[in-house]
Structure formats: C-alpha cells, structure tokens
Amino acid sequence: MLAGIRQALPEAVCLVVDDNSPDGTAEMAREFARENGCEQNVWVKVREDERGLGGAIRAAMQVAIDNGFDLFCNLDADLSHDPVDLPRLVETCLSENADVVVGSRYVSGGAIVGWPWRRRVMSGMINGFTRTLLRLPVRDASGSYRCYRVERLAGLDPPRNPSDGYAFIQEVLMRLHREGARCVEVPITFTERRHGTSKLDLPEAVRSGLTVFRLLATR
C-alpha cells in the first residue's frame, strides 16, 4: 500500500495509524520509510489503549489539521482501495472546487469485486438506509475512500459524542453536508481484501444503525 501511494502521489505524506496492533504494522511502516529514504514522507501514529476505525480516521484528520495540510485522503490499508485512484480524487477536489470527494462504488463506472452476496446485501442496505435517513447527497455514503479539504474538517465543531466505529464514516459526511460542504463522487472499483477480516460484521452493523438514529436526532 505504501509503495502504491508513493507511486501515485510522490509528494504526499503517508500517515499510518496503528492501534498498537501486535502484527508489527507500525515497525513495518517505519522500516519501509528507512529502506526507501522517505522518513519525511511516511509518518506513523500509534494509538495506545484505543480501538476503532472511526477513532483512527479522526486521529489522522487531526494530524492533517495540526500540520496545516490542504487535502486529506483516507483509504483502507488492505488494498481494497487501489492507490492508483488517488490522483483522480485529488484532481477532482481541486478542479471542481469540492470539499469532499467520495470514491464511489455505486455511481456509473463504480464496481465491487470479490464480495459474496451476503456482504453486498448488508452493505447496500446500510448504505441506502443511511443515505435516505440522513439525506446525504451521495450514492456511496458508507465508503471510506475519500479526499477532504482540511480547512473544512478544521471548521467542524468537535462532536459531543463522536463515533469510534464504522459509523464515523457517515457521521463526518453528514456534519460536513450540514455545514454546506460541496460533495462530489468519482467511480472506483472496490476489491475484496486479500488478508484479514472486515470491520463490518453484524454487531458493528447494528451499532452503525443505532448511531444513524442518534445522528438523525441531533440534526
């Protein structure tokens, strides 16, 4: 993944957020930076005693805000999101004056490869349910491959009860849309991961659904 990002956007800073996992993720990222002479462009943030996709993305966003970056791109590290699409997201954000660019599986030209039908049904239901209830202006409200303008993220008030899990993906999009952010979608092909397991299991789907109702109540 790091090699792919470096090839797609050579000048970008790559931030790896690791929840102190025992699989050596943080050290492998540091080793990659040393071996390729790119320590200034590959950063590693290890979160102690913290877990959750939402919290990890939020921590990465804060690093972008604190360091004055212009754009923040988020993608999964399991190669489900192809780094080759990064320049398209960045270019669309700049050329269309967008505040959020969503790499979308559900617009024309988008696709999902390698998912079993159960996963497709679960994802489609969550996405449609969330998009409809929160009135989000995109077809793919649950995908995490995105490019944000950092100044828009910095302008959001800190949430009183932030989502640490999968629902943060919908929460940040809702909050940005509510503040008048311009959202644009570009098609991507999402490919099932080669290793590991998905964060979206049944308990997480239930938590995500309950969070949607909480967000709806706070609109």
GROMACS .gro file of C-alpha atoms in nm:
model
  219
    1MET     CA    1   0.000   0.000   0.000
    2LEU     CA    2   0.275   0.248   0.092
    3ALA     CA    3   0.461   0.174  -0.230
    4GLY     CA    4   0.142   0.227  -0.428
    5ILE     CA    5   0.067   0.560  -0.259
    6ARG     CA    6   0.423   0.680  -0.313
    7GLN     CA    7   0.398   0.592  -0.681
    8ALA     CA    8   0.056   0.756  -0.725
    9LEU     CA    9   0.133   1.075  -0.526
   10PRO     CA   10   0.512   1.102  -0.478
   11GLU     CA   11   0.492   1.433  -0.288
   12ALA     CA   12   0.221   1.323  -0.046
   13VAL     CA   13   0.281   1.250   0.321
   14CYS     CA   14   0.162   0.898   0.408
   15LEU     CA   15   0.028   0.860   0.762
   16VAL     CA   16  -0.017   0.509   0.901
   17VAL     CA   17  -0.245   0.499   1.207
   18ASP     CA   18  -0.194   0.182   1.408
   19ASP     CA   19  -0.398   0.090   1.718
   20ASN     CA   20  -0.093  -0.071   1.880
   21SER     CA   21  -0.162  -0.394   1.694
   22PRO     CA   22   0.059  -0.697   1.766
   23ASP     CA   23   0.124  -0.775   1.399
   24GLY     CA   24   0.413  -0.533   1.356
   25THR     CA   25   0.228  -0.282   1.139
   26ALA     CA   26   0.399   0.024   1.287
   27GLU     CA   27   0.751  -0.118   1.262
   28MET     CA   28   0.695  -0.241   0.906
   29ALA     CA   29   0.588   0.110   0.805
   30ARG     CA   30   0.894   0.262   0.973
   31GLU     CA   31   1.118   0.003   0.805
   32PHE     CA   32   0.966   0.087   0.466
   33ALA     CA   33   1.044   0.456   0.526
   34ARG     CA   34   1.405   0.381   0.627
   35GLU     CA   35   1.473   0.146   0.338
   36ASN     CA   36   1.329   0.387   0.082
   37GLY     CA   37   1.478   0.703   0.229
   38CYS     CA   38   1.140   0.866   0.278
   39GLU     CA   39   1.114   0.916   0.655
   40GLN     CA   40   0.991   1.272   0.597
   41ASN     CA   41   0.703   1.145   0.385
   42VAL     CA   42   0.597   0.836   0.579
   43TRP     CA   43   0.465   0.905   0.928
   44VAL     CA   44   0.345   0.651   1.184
   45LYS     CA   45   0.099   0.725   1.465
   46VAL     CA   46   0.046   0.452   1.726
   47ARG     CA   47  -0.262   0.487   1.945
   48GLU     CA   48  -0.227   0.328   2.288
   49ASP     CA   49  -0.536   0.177   2.453
   50GLU     CA   50  -0.760   0.298   2.171
   51ARG     CA   51  -0.952   0.098   1.914
   52GLY     CA   52  -1.189   0.164   1.630
   53LEU     CA   53  -1.195   0.269   1.266
   54GLY     CA   54  -1.368   0.598   1.340
   55GLY     CA   55  -1.127   0.699   1.611
   56ALA     CA   56  -0.830   0.615   1.388
   57ILE     CA   57  -0.962   0.825   1.100
   58ARG     CA   58  -1.044   1.111   1.336
   59ALA     CA   59  -0.689   1.098   1.478
   60ALA     CA   60  -0.544   1.110   1.126
   61MET     CA   61  -0.763   1.407   1.038
   62GLN     CA   62  -0.635   1.590   1.345
   63VAL     CA   63  -0.276   1.533   1.233
   64ALA     CA   64  -0.364   1.689   0.896
   65ILE     CA   65  -0.527   1.986   1.070
   66ASP     CA   66  -0.242   2.038   1.317
   67ASN     CA   67   0.019   2.031   1.040
   68GLY     CA   68  -0.162   2.266   0.804
   69PHE     CA   69  -0.220   2.029   0.514
   70ASP     CA   70  -0.452   2.133   0.231
   71LEU     CA   71  -0.605   1.796   0.147
   72PHE     CA   72  -0.660   1.478   0.346
   73CYS     CA   73  -0.719   1.145   0.171
   74ASN     CA   74  -0.834   0.836   0.356
   75LEU     CA   75  -0.816   0.480   0.227
   76ASP     CA   76  -0.805   0.131   0.372
   77ALA     CA   77  -0.463  -0.033   0.401
   78ASP     CA   78  -0.572  -0.381   0.287
   79LEU     CA   79  -0.558  -0.296  -0.087
   80SER     CA   80  -0.936  -0.294  -0.118
   81HIS     CA   81  -0.886   0.068  -0.225
   82ASP     CA   82  -0.641   0.098  -0.513
   83PRO     CA   83  -0.393   0.385  -0.462
   84VAL     CA   84  -0.393   0.442  -0.838
   85ASP     CA   85  -0.724   0.628  -0.790
   86LEU     CA   86  -0.573   0.886  -0.554
   87PRO     CA   87  -0.472   1.138  -0.823
   88ARG     CA   88  -0.828   1.134  -0.960
   89LEU     CA   89  -0.973   1.212  -0.618
   90VAL     CA   90  -0.724   1.494  -0.563
   91GLU     CA   91  -0.767   1.639  -0.913
   92THR     CA   92  -1.146   1.628  -0.881
   93CYS     CA   93  -1.132   1.804  -0.546
   94LEU     CA   94  -0.922   2.084  -0.698
   95SER     CA   95  -1.087   2.116  -1.040
   96GLU     CA   96  -1.447   2.101  -0.915
   97ASN     CA   97  -1.385   2.309  -0.602
   98ALA     CA   98  -1.519   2.023  -0.392
   99ASP     CA   99  -1.494   1.995  -0.016
  100VAL     CA  100  -1.535   1.616  -0.015
  101VAL     CA  101  -1.468   1.374  -0.299
  102VAL     CA  102  -1.606   1.025  -0.243
  103GLY     CA  103  -1.459   0.724  -0.421
  104SER     CA  104  -1.791   0.562  -0.504
  105ARG     CA  105  -1.884   0.202  -0.569
  106TYR     CA  106  -2.243   0.294  -0.653
  107VAL     CA  107  -2.219   0.552  -0.932
  108SER     CA  108  -2.185   0.472  -1.300
  109GLY     CA  109  -1.845   0.315  -1.357
  110GLY     CA  110  -1.807   0.204  -0.995
  111ALA     CA  111  -1.787  -0.164  -0.905
  112ILE     CA  112  -1.732  -0.420  -0.628
  113VAL     CA  113  -1.516  -0.725  -0.699
  114GLY     CA  114  -1.499  -1.038  -0.488
  115TRP     CA  115  -1.781  -0.983  -0.240
  116PRO     CA  116  -2.024  -1.265  -0.153
  117TRP     CA  117  -2.390  -1.181  -0.199
  118ARG     CA  118  -2.446  -1.151   0.179
  119ARG     CA  119  -2.185  -0.879   0.205
  120ARG     CA  120  -2.333  -0.697  -0.093
  121VAL     CA  121  -2.679  -0.707   0.061
  122MET     CA  122  -2.556  -0.587   0.403
  123SER     CA  123  -2.354  -0.302   0.255
  124GLY     CA  124  -2.634  -0.199   0.019
  125MET     CA  125  -2.889  -0.195   0.299
  126ILE     CA  126  -2.670   0.007   0.534
  127ASN     CA  127  -2.577   0.249   0.260
  128GLY     CA  128  -2.935   0.304   0.143
  129PHE     CA  129  -3.069   0.327   0.497
  130THR     CA  130  -2.807   0.584   0.598
  131ARG     CA  131  -2.827   0.788   0.281
  132THR     CA  132  -3.205   0.813   0.298
  133LEU     CA  133  -3.245   0.892   0.668
  134LEU     CA  134  -2.962   1.145   0.684
  135ARG     CA  135  -3.042   1.289   0.338
  136LEU     CA  136  -2.683   1.263   0.227
  137PRO     CA  137  -2.604   1.396  -0.123
  138VAL     CA  138  -2.403   1.093  -0.241
  139ARG     CA  139  -2.485   0.742  -0.355
  140ASP     CA  140  -2.200   0.583  -0.158
  141ALA     CA  141  -2.238   0.709   0.199
  142SER     CA  142  -2.057   0.417   0.362
  143GLY     CA  143  -1.735   0.404   0.161
  144SER     CA  144  -1.421   0.534   0.330
  145TYR     CA  145  -1.211   0.614   0.020
  146ARG     CA  146  -1.234   0.994   0.025
  147CYS     CA  147  -1.049   1.321  -0.023
  148TYR     CA  148  -1.135   1.612   0.209
  149ARG     CA  149  -1.038   1.977   0.221
  150VAL     CA  150  -0.864   2.009   0.555
  151GLU     CA  151  -0.995   2.360   0.617
  152ARG     CA  152  -1.348   2.215   0.608
  153LEU     CA  153  -1.257   1.950   0.863
  154ALA     CA  154  -1.093   2.211   1.084
  155GLY     CA  155  -1.410   2.420   1.074
  156LEU     CA  156  -1.629   2.149   1.224
  157ASP     CA  157  -1.719   2.183   1.589
  158PRO     CA  158  -1.592   1.889   1.799
  159PRO     CA  159  -1.872   1.630   1.828
  160ARG     CA  160  -2.015   1.584   2.175
  161ASN     CA  161  -2.041   1.207   2.136
  162PRO     CA  162  -1.821   1.103   1.840
  163SER     CA  163  -1.849   0.764   1.674
  164ASP     CA  164  -1.540   0.548   1.716
  165GLY     CA  165  -1.658   0.270   1.490
  166TYR     CA  166  -1.769   0.230   1.131
  167ALA     CA  167  -2.046   0.491   1.169
  168PHE     CA  168  -1.791   0.773   1.181
  169ILE     CA  169  -1.772   0.745   0.801
  170GLN     CA  170  -2.136   0.851   0.778
  171GLU     CA  171  -2.113   1.096   1.067
  172VAL     CA  172  -1.838   1.313   0.921
  173LEU     CA  173  -2.015   1.324   0.584
  174MET     CA  174  -2.341   1.429   0.748
  175ARG     CA  175  -2.174   1.701   0.953
  176LEU     CA  176  -1.991   1.840   0.650
  177HIS     CA  177  -2.307   1.836   0.439
  178ARG     CA  178  -2.497   2.011   0.716
  179GLU     CA  179  -2.232   2.286   0.710
  180GLY     CA  180  -2.280   2.335   0.335
  181ALA     CA  181  -1.983   2.136   0.207
  182ARG     CA  182  -1.979   2.052  -0.164
  183CYS     CA  183  -1.969   1.674  -0.216
  184VAL     CA  184  -1.865   1.505  -0.541
  185GLU     CA  185  -1.838   1.136  -0.631
  186VAL     CA  186  -1.597   0.961  -0.867
  187PRO     CA  187  -1.627   0.592  -0.959
  188ILE     CA  188  -1.385   0.339  -0.812
  189THR     CA  189  -1.354  -0.038  -0.816
  190PHE     CA  190  -1.355  -0.184  -0.465
  191THR     CA  191  -1.176  -0.520  -0.443
  192GLU     CA  192  -1.221  -0.763  -0.157
  193ARG     CA  193  -0.925  -0.772   0.079
  194ARG     CA  194  -0.654  -1.032   0.034
  195HIS     CA  195  -0.589  -1.084   0.408
  196GLY     CA  196  -0.760  -1.013   0.738
  197THR     CA  197  -1.126  -0.971   0.821
  198SER     CA  198  -1.374  -0.692   0.764
  199LYS     CA  199  -1.458  -0.442   1.038
  200LEU     CA  200  -1.821  -0.455   0.922
  201ASP     CA  201  -1.966  -0.758   1.098
  202LEU     CA  202  -2.323  -0.794   1.228
  203PRO     CA  203  -2.259  -0.629   1.569
  204GLU     CA  204  -2.084  -0.337   1.400
  205ALA     CA  205  -2.371  -0.307   1.152
  206VAL     CA  206  -2.617  -0.287   1.443
  207ARG     CA  207  -2.406  -0.024   1.618
  208SER     CA  208  -2.383   0.170   1.295
  209GLY     CA  209  -2.761   0.161   1.253
  210LEU     CA  210  -2.819   0.284   1.609
  211THR     CA  211  -2.568   0.564   1.553
  212VAL     CA  212  -2.761   0.675   1.245
  213PHE     CA  213  -3.070   0.722   1.463
  214ARG     CA  214  -2.863   0.921   1.712
  215LEU     CA  215  -2.731   1.141   1.433
  216LEU     CA  216  -3.081   1.185   1.298
  217ALA     CA  217  -3.197   1.305   1.639
  218THR     CA  218  -2.921   1.567   1.656
  219ARG     CA  219  -2.978   1.721   1.311
   0.00000   0.00000   0.00000
